[in-house]
Each structure stands twice: as structure tokens, then as C-alpha cells.
PDB file of C-alpha atoms and ligand atoms in Angstrom:
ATOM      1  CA  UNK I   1      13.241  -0.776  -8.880  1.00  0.00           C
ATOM      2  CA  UNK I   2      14.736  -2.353 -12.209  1.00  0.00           C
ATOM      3  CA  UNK I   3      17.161  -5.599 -11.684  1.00  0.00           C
ATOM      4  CA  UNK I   4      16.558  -9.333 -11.526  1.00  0.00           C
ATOM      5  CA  UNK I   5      14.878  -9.860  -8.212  1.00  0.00           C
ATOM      6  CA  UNK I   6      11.269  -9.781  -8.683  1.00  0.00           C
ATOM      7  CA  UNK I   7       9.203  -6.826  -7.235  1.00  0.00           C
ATOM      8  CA  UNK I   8       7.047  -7.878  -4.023  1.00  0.00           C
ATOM      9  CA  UNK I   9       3.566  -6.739  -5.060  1.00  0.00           C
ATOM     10  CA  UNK I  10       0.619  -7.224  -2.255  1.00  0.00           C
ATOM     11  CA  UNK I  11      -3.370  -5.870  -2.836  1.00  0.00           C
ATOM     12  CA  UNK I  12      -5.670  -4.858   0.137  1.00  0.00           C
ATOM     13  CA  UNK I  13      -9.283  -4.680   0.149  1.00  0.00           C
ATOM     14  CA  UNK I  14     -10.594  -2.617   3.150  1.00  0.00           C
ATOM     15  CA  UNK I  15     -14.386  -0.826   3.003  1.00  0.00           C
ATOM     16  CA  UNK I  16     -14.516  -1.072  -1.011  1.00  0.00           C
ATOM     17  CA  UNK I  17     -16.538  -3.129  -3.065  1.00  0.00           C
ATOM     18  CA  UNK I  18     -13.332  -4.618  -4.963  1.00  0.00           C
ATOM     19  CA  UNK I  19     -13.781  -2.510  -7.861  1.00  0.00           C
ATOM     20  CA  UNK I  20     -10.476  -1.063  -7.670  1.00  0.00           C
ATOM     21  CA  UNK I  21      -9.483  -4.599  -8.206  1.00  0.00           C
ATOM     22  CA  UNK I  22     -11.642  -4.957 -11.301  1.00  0.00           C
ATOM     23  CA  UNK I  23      -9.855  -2.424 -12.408  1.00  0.00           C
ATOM     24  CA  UNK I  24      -6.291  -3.600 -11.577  1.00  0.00           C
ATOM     25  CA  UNK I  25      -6.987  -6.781 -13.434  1.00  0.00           C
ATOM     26  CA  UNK I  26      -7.975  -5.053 -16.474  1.00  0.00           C
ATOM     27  CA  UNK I  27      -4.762  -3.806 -17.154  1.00  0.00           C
ATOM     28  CA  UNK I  28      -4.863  -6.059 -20.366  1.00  0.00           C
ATOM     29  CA  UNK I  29      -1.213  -6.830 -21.633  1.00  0.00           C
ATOM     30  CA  UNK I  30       0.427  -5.365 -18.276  1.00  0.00           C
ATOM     31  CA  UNK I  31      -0.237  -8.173 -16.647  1.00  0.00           C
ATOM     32  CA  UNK I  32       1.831 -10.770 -18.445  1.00  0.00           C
ATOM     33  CA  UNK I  33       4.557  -7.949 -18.015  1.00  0.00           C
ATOM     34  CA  UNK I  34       4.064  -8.030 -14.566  1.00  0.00           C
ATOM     35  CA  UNK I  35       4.082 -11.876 -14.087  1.00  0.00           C
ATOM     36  CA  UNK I  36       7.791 -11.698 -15.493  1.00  0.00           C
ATOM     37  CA  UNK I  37       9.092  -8.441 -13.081  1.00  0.00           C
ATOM     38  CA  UNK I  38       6.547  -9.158  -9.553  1.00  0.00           C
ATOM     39  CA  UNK I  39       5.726 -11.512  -7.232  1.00  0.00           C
ATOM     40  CA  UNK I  40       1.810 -11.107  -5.807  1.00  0.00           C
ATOM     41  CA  UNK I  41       2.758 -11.723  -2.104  1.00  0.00           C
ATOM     42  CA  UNK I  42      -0.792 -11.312  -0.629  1.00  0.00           C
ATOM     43  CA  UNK I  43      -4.108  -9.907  -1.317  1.00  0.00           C
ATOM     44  CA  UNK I  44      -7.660 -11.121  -2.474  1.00  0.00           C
ATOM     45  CA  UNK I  45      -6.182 -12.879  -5.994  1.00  0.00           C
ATOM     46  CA  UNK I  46      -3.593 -15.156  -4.147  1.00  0.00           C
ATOM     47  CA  UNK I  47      -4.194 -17.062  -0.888  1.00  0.00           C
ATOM     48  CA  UNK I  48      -1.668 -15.898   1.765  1.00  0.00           C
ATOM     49  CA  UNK I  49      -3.017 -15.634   5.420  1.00  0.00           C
ATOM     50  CA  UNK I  50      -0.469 -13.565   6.526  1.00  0.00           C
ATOM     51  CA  UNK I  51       0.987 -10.113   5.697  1.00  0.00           C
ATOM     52  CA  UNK I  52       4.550 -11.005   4.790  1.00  0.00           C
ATOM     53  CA  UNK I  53       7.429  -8.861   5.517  1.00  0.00           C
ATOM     54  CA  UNK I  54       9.429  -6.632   3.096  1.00  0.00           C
ATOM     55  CA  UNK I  55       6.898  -5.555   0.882  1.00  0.00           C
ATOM     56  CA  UNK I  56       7.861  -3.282  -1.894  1.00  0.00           C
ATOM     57  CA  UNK I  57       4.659  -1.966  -3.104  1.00  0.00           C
ATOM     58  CA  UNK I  58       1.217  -2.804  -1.823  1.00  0.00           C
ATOM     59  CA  UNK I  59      -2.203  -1.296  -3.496  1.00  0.00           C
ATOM     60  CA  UNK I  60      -4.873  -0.645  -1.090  1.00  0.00           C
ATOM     61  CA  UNK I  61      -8.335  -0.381  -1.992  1.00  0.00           C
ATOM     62  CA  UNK I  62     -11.119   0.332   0.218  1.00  0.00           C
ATOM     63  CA  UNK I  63     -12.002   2.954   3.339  1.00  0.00           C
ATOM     64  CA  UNK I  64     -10.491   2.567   6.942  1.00  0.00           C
ATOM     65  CA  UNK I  65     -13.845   1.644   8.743  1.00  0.00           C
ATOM     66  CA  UNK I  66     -12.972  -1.415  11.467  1.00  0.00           C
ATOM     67  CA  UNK I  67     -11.127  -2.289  13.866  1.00  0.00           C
ATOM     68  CA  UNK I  68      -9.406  -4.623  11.744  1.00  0.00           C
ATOM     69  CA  UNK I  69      -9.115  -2.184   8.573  1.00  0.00           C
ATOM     70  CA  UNK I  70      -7.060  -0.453  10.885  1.00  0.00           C
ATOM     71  CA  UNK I  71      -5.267  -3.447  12.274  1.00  0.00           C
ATOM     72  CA  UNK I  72      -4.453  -4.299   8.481  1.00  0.00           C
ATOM     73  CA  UNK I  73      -3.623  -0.836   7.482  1.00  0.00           C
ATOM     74  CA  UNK I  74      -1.036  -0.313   9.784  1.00  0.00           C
ATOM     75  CA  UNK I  75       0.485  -4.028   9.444  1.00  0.00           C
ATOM     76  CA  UNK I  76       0.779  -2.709   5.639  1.00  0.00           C
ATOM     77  CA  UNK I  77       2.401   0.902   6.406  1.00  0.00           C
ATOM     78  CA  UNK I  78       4.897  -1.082   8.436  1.00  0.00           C
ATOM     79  CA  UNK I  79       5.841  -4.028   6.206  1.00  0.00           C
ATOM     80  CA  UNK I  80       5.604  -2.130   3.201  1.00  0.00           C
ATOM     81  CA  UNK I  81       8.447   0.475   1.177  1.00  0.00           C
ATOM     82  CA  UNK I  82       5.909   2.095  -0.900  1.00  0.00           C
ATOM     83  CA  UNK I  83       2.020   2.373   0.136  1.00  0.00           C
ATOM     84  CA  UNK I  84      -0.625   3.445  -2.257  1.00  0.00           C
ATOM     85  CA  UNK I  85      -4.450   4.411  -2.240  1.00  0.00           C
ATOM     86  CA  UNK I  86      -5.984   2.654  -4.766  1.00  0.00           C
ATOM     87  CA  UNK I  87      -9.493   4.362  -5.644  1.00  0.00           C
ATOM     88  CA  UNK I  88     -11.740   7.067  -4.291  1.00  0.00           C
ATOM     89  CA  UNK I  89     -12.549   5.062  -0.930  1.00  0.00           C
ATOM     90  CA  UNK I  90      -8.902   4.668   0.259  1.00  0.00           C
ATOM     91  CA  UNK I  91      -8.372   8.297  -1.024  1.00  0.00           C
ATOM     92  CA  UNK I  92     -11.392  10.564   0.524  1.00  0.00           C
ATOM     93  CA  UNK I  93     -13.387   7.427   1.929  1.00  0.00           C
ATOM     94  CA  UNK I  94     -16.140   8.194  -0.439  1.00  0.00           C
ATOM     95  CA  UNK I  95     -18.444   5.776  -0.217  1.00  0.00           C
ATOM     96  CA  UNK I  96     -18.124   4.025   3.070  1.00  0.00           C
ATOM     97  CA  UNK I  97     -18.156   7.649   4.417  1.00  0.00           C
ATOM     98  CA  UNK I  98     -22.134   7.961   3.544  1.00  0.00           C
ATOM     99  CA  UNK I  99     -22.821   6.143   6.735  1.00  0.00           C
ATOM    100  CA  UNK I 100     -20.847   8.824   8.980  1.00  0.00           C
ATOM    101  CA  UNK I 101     -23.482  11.436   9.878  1.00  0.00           C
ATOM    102  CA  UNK I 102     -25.226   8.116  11.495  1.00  0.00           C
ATOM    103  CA  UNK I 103     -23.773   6.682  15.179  1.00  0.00           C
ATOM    104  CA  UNK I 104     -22.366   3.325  14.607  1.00  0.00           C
ATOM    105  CA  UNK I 105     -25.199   2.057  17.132  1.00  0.00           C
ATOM    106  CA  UNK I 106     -28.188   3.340  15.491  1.00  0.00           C
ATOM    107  CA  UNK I 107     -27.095   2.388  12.153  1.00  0.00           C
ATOM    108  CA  UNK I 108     -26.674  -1.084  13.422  1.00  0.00           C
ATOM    109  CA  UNK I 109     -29.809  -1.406  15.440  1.00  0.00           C
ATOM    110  CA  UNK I 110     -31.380   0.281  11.977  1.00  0.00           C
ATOM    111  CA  UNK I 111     -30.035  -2.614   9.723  1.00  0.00           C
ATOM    112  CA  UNK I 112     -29.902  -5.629  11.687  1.00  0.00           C
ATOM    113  CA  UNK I 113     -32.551  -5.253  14.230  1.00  0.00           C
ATOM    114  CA  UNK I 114     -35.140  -3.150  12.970  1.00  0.00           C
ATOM    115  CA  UNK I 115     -34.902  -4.105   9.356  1.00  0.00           C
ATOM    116  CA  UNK I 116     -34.428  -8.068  10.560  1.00  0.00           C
ATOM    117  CA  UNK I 117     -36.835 -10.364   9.279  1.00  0.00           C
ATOM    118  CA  UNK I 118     -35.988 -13.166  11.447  1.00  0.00           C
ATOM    119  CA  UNK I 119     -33.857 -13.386  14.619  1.00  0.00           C
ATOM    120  CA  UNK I 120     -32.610 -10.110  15.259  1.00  0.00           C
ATOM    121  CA  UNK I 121     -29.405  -9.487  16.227  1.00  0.00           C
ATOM    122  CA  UNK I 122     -26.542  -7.417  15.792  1.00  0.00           C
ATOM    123  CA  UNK I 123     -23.407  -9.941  14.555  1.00  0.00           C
ATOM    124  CA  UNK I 124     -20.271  -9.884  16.714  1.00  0.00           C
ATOM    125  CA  UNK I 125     -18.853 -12.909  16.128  1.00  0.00           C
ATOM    126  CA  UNK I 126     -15.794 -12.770  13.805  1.00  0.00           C
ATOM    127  CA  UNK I 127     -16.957  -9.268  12.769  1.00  0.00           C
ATOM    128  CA  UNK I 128     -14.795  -6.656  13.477  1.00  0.00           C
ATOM    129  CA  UNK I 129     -16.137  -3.574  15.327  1.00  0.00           C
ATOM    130  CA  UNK I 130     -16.946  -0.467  13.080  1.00  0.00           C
ATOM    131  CA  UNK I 131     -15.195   2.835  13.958  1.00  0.00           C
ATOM    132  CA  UNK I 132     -17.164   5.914  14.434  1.00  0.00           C
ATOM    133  CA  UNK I 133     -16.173   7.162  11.338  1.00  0.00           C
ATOM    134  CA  UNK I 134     -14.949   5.621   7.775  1.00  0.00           C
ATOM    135  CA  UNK I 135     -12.067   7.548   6.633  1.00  0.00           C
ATOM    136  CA  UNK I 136      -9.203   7.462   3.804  1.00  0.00           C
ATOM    137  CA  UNK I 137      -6.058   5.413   4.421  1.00  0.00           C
ATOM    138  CA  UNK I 138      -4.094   8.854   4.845  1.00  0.00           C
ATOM    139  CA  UNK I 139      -6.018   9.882   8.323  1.00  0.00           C
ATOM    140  CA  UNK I 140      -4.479   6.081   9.935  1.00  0.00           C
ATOM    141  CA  UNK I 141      -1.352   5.875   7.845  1.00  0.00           C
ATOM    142  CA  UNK I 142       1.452   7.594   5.678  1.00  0.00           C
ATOM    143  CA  UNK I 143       0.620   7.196   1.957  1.00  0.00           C
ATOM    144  CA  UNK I 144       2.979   7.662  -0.438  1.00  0.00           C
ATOM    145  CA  UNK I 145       0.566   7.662  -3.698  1.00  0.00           C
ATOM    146  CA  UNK I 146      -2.909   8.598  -4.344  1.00  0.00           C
ATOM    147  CA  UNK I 147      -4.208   6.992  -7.586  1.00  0.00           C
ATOM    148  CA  UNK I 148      -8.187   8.127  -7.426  1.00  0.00           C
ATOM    149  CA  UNK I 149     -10.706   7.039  -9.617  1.00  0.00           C
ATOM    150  CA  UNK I 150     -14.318   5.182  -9.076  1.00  0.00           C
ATOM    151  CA  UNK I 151     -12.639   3.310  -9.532  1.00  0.00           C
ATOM    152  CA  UNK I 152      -9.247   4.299 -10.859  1.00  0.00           C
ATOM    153  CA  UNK I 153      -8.591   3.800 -14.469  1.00  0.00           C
ATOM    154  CA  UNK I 154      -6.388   0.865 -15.616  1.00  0.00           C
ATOM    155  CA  UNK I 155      -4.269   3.006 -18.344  1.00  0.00           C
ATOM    156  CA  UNK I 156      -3.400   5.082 -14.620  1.00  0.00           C
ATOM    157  CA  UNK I 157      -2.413   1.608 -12.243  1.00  0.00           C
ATOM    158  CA  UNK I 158      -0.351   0.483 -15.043  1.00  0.00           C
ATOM    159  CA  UNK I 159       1.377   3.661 -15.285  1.00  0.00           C
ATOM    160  CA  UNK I 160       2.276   4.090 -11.995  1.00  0.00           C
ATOM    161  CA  UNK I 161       3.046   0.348 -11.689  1.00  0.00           C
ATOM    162  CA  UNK I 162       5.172   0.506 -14.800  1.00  0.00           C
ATOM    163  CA  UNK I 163       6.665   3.513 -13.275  1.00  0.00           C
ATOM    164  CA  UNK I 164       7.757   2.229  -9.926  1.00  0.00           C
ATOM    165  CA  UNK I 165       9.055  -1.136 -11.564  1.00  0.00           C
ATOM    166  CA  UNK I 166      11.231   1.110 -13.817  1.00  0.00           C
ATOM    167  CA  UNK I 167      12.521   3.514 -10.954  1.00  0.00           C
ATOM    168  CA  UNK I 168      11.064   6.181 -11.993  1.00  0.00           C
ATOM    169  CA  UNK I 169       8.462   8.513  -9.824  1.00  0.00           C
ATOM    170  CA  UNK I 170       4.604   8.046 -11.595  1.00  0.00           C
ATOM    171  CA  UNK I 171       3.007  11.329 -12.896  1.00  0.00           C
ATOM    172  CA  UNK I 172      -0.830  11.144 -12.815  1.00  0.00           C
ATOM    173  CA  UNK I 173      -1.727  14.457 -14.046  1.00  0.00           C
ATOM    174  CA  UNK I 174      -4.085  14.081 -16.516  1.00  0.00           C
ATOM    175  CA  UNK I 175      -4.101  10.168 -16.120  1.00  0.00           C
ATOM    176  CA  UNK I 176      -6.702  10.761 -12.992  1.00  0.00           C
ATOM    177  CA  UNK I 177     -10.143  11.772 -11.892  1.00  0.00           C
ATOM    178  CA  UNK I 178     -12.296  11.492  -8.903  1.00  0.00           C
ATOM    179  CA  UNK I 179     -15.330   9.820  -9.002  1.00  0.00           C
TER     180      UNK I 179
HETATM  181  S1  SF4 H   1     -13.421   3.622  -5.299  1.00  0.00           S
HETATM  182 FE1  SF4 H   1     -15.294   2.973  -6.370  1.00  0.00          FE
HETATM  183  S2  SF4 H   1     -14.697   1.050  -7.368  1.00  0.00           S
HETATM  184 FE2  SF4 H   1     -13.166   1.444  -5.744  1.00  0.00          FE
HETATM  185  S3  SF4 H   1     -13.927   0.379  -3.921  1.00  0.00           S
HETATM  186 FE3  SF4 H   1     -14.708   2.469  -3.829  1.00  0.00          FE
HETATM  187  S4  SF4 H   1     -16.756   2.350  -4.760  1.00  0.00           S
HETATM  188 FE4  SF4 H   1     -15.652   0.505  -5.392  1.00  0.00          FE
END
């Protein structure tokens, strides 16, 4: 992935809470590398409405849990050479997957009706439906690399990152956790 052109980088944020993205920005000194080899084609730090085409790396961060996490997912996996789960959500849904033992009904009657203090009512508008379960990027599309972590540690994005942009394949062992 070495040459002139500049690297097509795009971030997702699905079911996370965007600490994954903390952690991508605190890569410190990377980043002024990475303003010189990649473009940031879409994601929560640039404003681009649409998922462009010919992506060559896109981070994901975040759960599968709506309708339109799926929706997004898949527009990634098929836009995109090289996918990766970024952070314990995308990777084992962690998190977002605390709310699975409850049915998507009762959990929403639970917070927005029962536990409404004024005008109760479950929000549909604009809000994507919830799927039964929230589960990690792998169980909707392929993933080619896992980089886990809650959330993952900057000295392990950058490798990878600096890995891919120098054509070589990332090894995490010992640069990874969960949780
Ligand atoms: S893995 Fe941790 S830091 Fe990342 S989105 Fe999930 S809860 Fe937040």
C-alpha cells in the first residue's frame, strides 16, 4: 500500500460510545504521518454524507444493533478493500450486547414509556429500528482485522495502520487485549 496516491481512510461509529475514536486520535505523532500518506474519506471527524466508493481501509467502531448499523455495515464491506473491527463492541459486541437477554419491545416500553417523565412514547421517527440482538461486525459482514481493546490501544491502531500503509500484514500479538 506504499506509492504516491494517498490511502482512502474512512471511520464508522455503529453501537459504541466513540471511544475507539478517542483512541484513534490519540495516536500522537501518527497522525501528522498520516495526513501526508491518507485521505479521511468519511466518518464522524470529516463531514461526508455519503459512503464513497473504493475505500481502501475503513475502521469500524461500534456493535451491529439497527437496522441502519446493518444498512451501513454492509455499504462498508462492499465499498471497502480492507475492513476492520475497531474495539471490543465491533469485535464480540460487548457492551451493546448487555441489552440482549431483554426483547427489543420490553426494553423499549421499559425506557421510554415506563421510565418517561413526560409524554411517553416510544421514538420512531428518524430512529432506526433495533434488531433483536446486538452483535459484532463479523456475524453481518466479512472482517478482515480484529484490533480489540476497551477501547483498543493507540500504540496497536497505529501499528496496524502503519502496517497496512507500508504493505505489510499487522501482527497484534502482544499489542492487544480485550476489555
Ligand atoms: S469498545 Fe469500549 S471504547 Fe470502544 S465503543 Fe465499545 S465501550 Fe466504547
Amino acid at each position: 500500500m506504499s506509492g504516491q496516491t494517498k490511502v482512502k481512510l474512512a471511520t464508522a461509529w455503529l453501537d459504541g460510545c466513540s471511544g475507539c475514536h478517542m483512541s484513534l486520535l490519540d495516536v500522537d505523532e501518527l497522525l501528522v504521518a498520516l495526513v501526508e500518506r491518507v485521505e479521511l474519506v468519511y466518518g464522524p471527524l470529516v463531514d461526508t454524507p455519503e459512503y464513497p466508493e473504493a475505500v481502501d481501509v475503513a475502521l469500524v467502531e461500534g456493535a451491529v444493533s439497527s437496522i441502519g448499523d446493518q444498512k451501513l455495515a454492509q455499504t462498508i464491506r462492499s465499498k471497502t478493500r480492507i475492513l476492520i473491527s475497531l474495539g471490543d463492541c465491533a469485535v464480540t459486541s460487548n457492551v451493546p450486547s448487555m441489552r440482549n437477554t431483554i426483547p427489543v419491545k420490553k426494553l423499549l416500553e421499559r425506557l421510554y414509556i415506563e421510565g418517561a417523565d413526560a409524554a411517553p412514547a416510544i421514538p420512531t421517527d428518524g430512529v432506526p429500528a433495533l434488531l433483536r440482538h446486538a452483535v459484532p461486525l463479523a456475524e453481518v459482514v466479512k472482517v478482515d482485522i480484529h484490533i480489540p481493546g476497551c477501547p483498543p490501544a493507540p500504540g496497536a491502531i497505529a501499528h496496524v495502520l502503519t502496517s497496512l500503509l507500508d504493505g505489510k500484514k499487522p501482527e497484534l500479538a502482544g499489542l492487544v487485549k480485550f476489555g
